[in-house]
Amino acid sequence: MRVLFPFVASLIQVAICLAKRKNIIIDTDLFSDVDDVGALMLTATSPEANLIAVNINYPAAYSVIAASALLCHYGQPQVPIGIMRPLTNETFFDDWSFRLGEYASKIAYHFPSGSIPWGHAEDAWDPVELYRKVLAESEDASVTIVSIGFLDNLSALLNSTGDEYSDLNGRELISQKVSEFVVMGGAYPSGKEWNFFGSNPSAAAHAVNTWEGRVTFVGDEVGKDVLTGGPLMKDGPKTDLLRQAFIYYTYFDPRPSWDALAVMYGIHGLGDLFEVGNEYGYNHVEPDGANKWIWDEMKREQQFLLLKASNETAAAKVDRLFLKGARSAAPDVGGTPPKASCAGRSQHEEL
Ligand SMILES: *[C@@H]1O[C@H](CO)[C@@H](O)[C@H](O)[C@H]1NC(C)=O
Ligand SMILES: *[C@@H]1O[C@H](CO)[C@@H](O)[C@H](O)[C@H]1NC(C)=O
Ligand SMILES: *[C@@H]1O[C@H](CO)[C@@H](O)[C@H](O)[C@H]1NC(C)=O
Ligand SMILES: CC(=O)N[C@H]1CO[C@H](CO)[C@@H](O)[C@@H]1O
């Protein structure tokens, strides 16, 4: 017994550690802001997260190639990726302030090692099919969906009907498999924010207003003054993908952390960073994408977050994790990026 104990104890530790990893699906509009890239990187490199799928809710082909490059760079080439259709070749051009730059196509081009190579964006999954497959294969009540963009795919998932993966319709599948829905979107207690109005506001209203189960909202105000990316751009490995995306996009300015904070909550819960802003009530989204908290004492399944830590403390925490993730993916002796390590993998191939 005594001899075995340390071995058994360490096995138990490993088991606890694996069991504690949260199953996460990310739904992202990786295209017009770099905070989505930060959020994906935090999830892909977190020892507490098990990233089981990424869906993209913006139909730009470069977005899905960039997402596959990112997953490869941070050691998760097996994670399946979906994107809404029909695809376009749109790139981002900031013609209102001229400060921001296109990053998705450049990341896709310069980090060409993901499971979806240049020119092969159509190989990505249909997002609703991917949701249904991955949810059907998951244990009951084991999945956290973190939405950090538009809600089109999720509205379509709610409307989906039984298929080869499950007899359940979308709503039933969600209630069986999803333990929490985390939504970066809206403003609290009321306001009008991009993720709800920027694409198809009626899909956002449909998804938010008819979702059943536990929902946590992370509003605009939580992340807008949490500026991150500075330390990564200054001190991070030169070969790092997120660092390069920040540089393309912000040209060395730090950036608000709306999406990064939403995944921090999705992975770690309230922790030291957040507190809950309401005792009861629910969110309501109007057809134009404006939202408002309805203070109904009978409704207790939804909450919105407030930042509890200072903006600086929250930013320092995210920046530390960016640097840690970047260093974990950097080659030992500076120099060439870890290209080609996952090239040639197909999205629909088991690894
Ligand atoms: C995008 O560009 C590729 C390569 O030039 C081309 O094959 C494809 O047809 C284009 N797709 C669209 C939707 O324009
Ligand atoms: C799903 O159905 C609702 C009506 O029940 C509709 O408002 C919504 O637009 C549909 N979602 C999609 C993505 O078609
Ligand atoms: C973050 O900064 C904004 C703008 O300066 C301020 O209004 C807000 O109170 C700060 N948040 C926290 C939690 O300190
Ligand atoms: C595959 C796909 O794009 N599915 C749906 C995503 O959401 C939009 C709503 O904007 C639907 O029209 C698509 O069919």
mmCIF file of C-alpha atoms in Angstrom, residues 99 226-231 233 246 250 252-256 319:
data_model
loop_
_atom_site.group_PDB
_atom_site.id
_atom_site.type_symbol
_atom_site.label_atom_id
_atom_site.label_comp_id
_atom_site.label_asym_id
_atom_site.label_seq_id
_atom_site.Cartn_x
_atom_site.Cartn_y
_atom_site.Cartn_z
ATOM 1 C CA ARG A 99 -5.553 52.889 -37.575
ATOM 2 C CA VAL A 226 -9.139 46.222 -20.347
ATOM 3 C CA LEU A 227 -6.364 46.927 -22.824
ATOM 4 C CA THR A 228 -4.119 43.979 -23.679
ATOM 5 C CA GLY A 229 -1.499 42.831 -26.150
ATOM 6 C CA GLY A 230 1.175 45.405 -25.272
ATOM 7 C CA PRO A 231 3.511 43.057 -23.362
ATOM 8 C CA MET A 233 3.991 42.668 -28.810
ATOM 9 C CA PHE A 246 -1.934 42.062 -32.974
ATOM 10 C CA THR A 250 -3.314 47.435 -34.071
ATOM 11 C CA PHE A 252 1.513 48.056 -31.597
ATOM 12 C CA ASP A 253 -1.423 49.636 -29.726
ATOM 13 C CA PRO A 254 -3.010 47.527 -26.985
ATOM 14 C CA ARG A 255 -6.616 46.525 -27.658
ATOM 15 C CA PRO A 256 -9.820 46.060 -25.577
ATOM 16 C CA ASP A 319 -1.299 39.581 -20.785
#
